[in-house]
């Protein structure tokens, strides 16, 4: 289905998930879907991550880099925000959109197998990515987030919260496919805890975001 392909792209050879293939189309659709609140929502997610000036941030499944840019602003001066995404097209688009933003870089990669040393980030974030991963891969991705986050570091994961009504979910499914229609967002907190993090807050942002914040305990090894 056309909109589903726009949002979720085609399966990638290097991941079991799916990647966005069209950065410009994704930007257009997402701005519309947030009904004028996108900047407000993502700026709030950056605040909720607890990132401070000087922090090193990793944004997994960064897409066009909307959150990555806000994280780079939150850690300025002295910090850095690295966005990772499997799609070469989207990474190129993210680089273009963030041209000139201090400390904001992008690389290709997959969340469940990160090319990052243990404990190399103060803050790990991810928005609207987890539902792209097949269920068995989600714990692997969370385990990688835990590994890459330094002891005492912080995590913020946000994902799509499907409508409560059956008809609402059906409409989402018809437009975008089953990944968003049936997204088990209520399992997010448990997945994060199972990876070893201590969850600190769970909440919703309008129009359709669930977020969980957490920290990696000090002195705990994976
Ligand atoms: C709906 S987009 C969200 C993009 C961005 N984080 C945002 O909030 O606008 C989901 C992103 O996850 C990426 N993705 C899919 N499979 C992935 C994987 N295994 N690891 C990391 N990212 C993945 C897709 O390429 C896509 O850019």
XYZ file of C-alpha atoms in Angstrom, residues 12-160:
149
model
C 16.338 -4.199 3.987
C 18.797 -6.931 3.236
C 20.862 -6.128 6.316
C 18.049 -6.154 8.870
C 14.902 -8.093 9.586
C 13.054 -4.785 9.898
C 12.059 -2.264 7.279
C 13.551 1.112 6.510
C 12.126 4.355 5.134
C 13.069 4.793 1.513
C 11.870 8.342 0.824
C 13.078 11.084 3.162
C 11.143 13.914 1.543
C 7.847 12.009 1.448
C 8.320 10.931 5.060
C 8.877 14.534 6.152
C 5.745 15.676 4.337
C 3.535 12.947 5.786
C 4.913 13.253 9.313
C 4.466 17.032 9.454
C 0.826 16.516 8.445
C 0.287 13.621 10.863
C 1.432 15.718 13.829
C -1.037 18.460 12.915
C 1.397 21.315 13.549
C 2.690 19.862 16.844
C 5.752 17.998 15.575
C 8.335 20.527 16.774
C 6.627 20.815 20.172
C 6.442 17.014 20.621
C 10.036 16.290 19.607
C 11.460 19.220 21.578
C 9.627 17.789 24.614
C 11.041 14.294 23.910
C 14.533 15.798 23.827
C 13.861 17.467 27.210
C 12.494 14.211 28.640
C 15.710 12.398 27.643
C 17.530 14.447 30.292
C 20.337 15.313 27.841
C 22.583 18.158 28.979
C 25.234 20.322 27.294
C 28.348 18.260 26.604
C 26.548 14.875 26.470
C 27.164 12.293 23.730
C 23.811 11.157 22.297
C 22.897 8.184 20.117
C 19.580 8.285 18.188
C 18.580 4.871 16.808
C 16.343 4.648 13.747
C 16.845 8.393 13.274
C 15.101 8.582 9.886
C 15.366 12.147 8.579
C 17.008 13.227 11.842
C 14.217 15.376 13.313
C 14.887 14.179 16.880
C 18.666 13.973 16.294
C 18.732 17.695 15.496
C 16.787 18.520 18.662
C 19.153 16.340 20.684
C 22.139 18.176 19.141
C 20.564 21.463 20.283
C 20.011 20.056 23.801
C 23.676 19.037 24.194
C 25.142 22.250 22.723
C 27.782 23.409 23.455
C 30.343 20.635 23.596
C 28.063 17.659 22.994
C 27.273 15.523 19.975
C 24.284 13.652 18.540
C 24.796 10.683 16.223
C 21.788 9.391 14.257
C 21.813 5.783 12.998
C 19.513 4.364 10.329
C 19.743 1.397 7.910
C 18.502 3.402 4.924
C 21.285 5.027 2.883
C 18.776 7.388 1.202
C 17.350 8.570 4.490
C 20.795 9.030 6.058
C 21.796 11.180 3.070
C 18.589 13.228 3.467
C 19.190 13.624 7.224
C 22.723 14.895 6.542
C 21.343 17.403 4.057
C 18.656 18.683 6.469
C 21.158 18.999 9.343
C 23.832 20.716 7.276
C 25.468 23.290 9.571
C 23.896 21.997 12.806
C 26.816 21.760 15.268
C 27.637 18.290 16.593
C 24.967 16.498 14.532
C 26.125 13.520 12.412
C 24.547 10.471 10.789
C 25.730 6.957 9.913
C 24.181 3.815 8.500
C 23.573 1.017 10.975
C 21.014 -1.192 12.655
C 19.812 -0.962 16.220
C 20.153 -4.677 16.993
C 23.847 -4.797 16.029
C 25.521 -1.511 16.802
C 29.002 -0.588 15.735
C 29.669 1.303 18.998
C 31.978 0.608 21.957
C 30.428 -0.346 25.306
C 29.237 2.630 27.357
C 30.184 5.168 24.695
C 27.041 7.356 25.008
C 25.599 9.393 27.880
C 22.088 9.337 26.401
C 20.422 6.890 23.992
C 17.149 7.868 22.314
C 14.844 6.362 19.721
C 11.554 7.606 18.289
C 8.999 5.684 16.230
C 11.516 2.935 15.434
C 10.735 -0.012 17.702
C 7.530 -0.930 15.844
C 9.623 -1.420 12.700
C 11.448 -4.333 14.312
C 10.032 -7.867 14.310
C 9.099 -8.861 17.883
C 12.046 -11.284 18.393
C 14.523 -8.541 17.395
C 13.218 -5.930 19.888
C 15.014 -7.377 22.962
C 18.250 -7.485 20.929
C 17.874 -3.800 20.045
C 17.188 -2.897 23.699
C 20.215 -4.968 24.779
C 22.359 -2.963 22.354
C 20.961 0.315 23.714
C 21.910 -0.875 27.208
C 25.413 -1.857 26.093
C 26.059 1.443 24.293
C 24.753 3.558 27.206
C 27.303 4.300 29.947
C 26.498 3.238 33.528
C 24.454 6.107 34.971
C 23.438 7.172 31.453
C 19.857 7.725 30.292
C 17.414 6.286 27.780
C 14.314 7.766 26.116
C 12.238 5.608 23.767
C 9.062 6.891 22.102
C 6.761 4.969 19.827
C 3.427 5.124 18.076
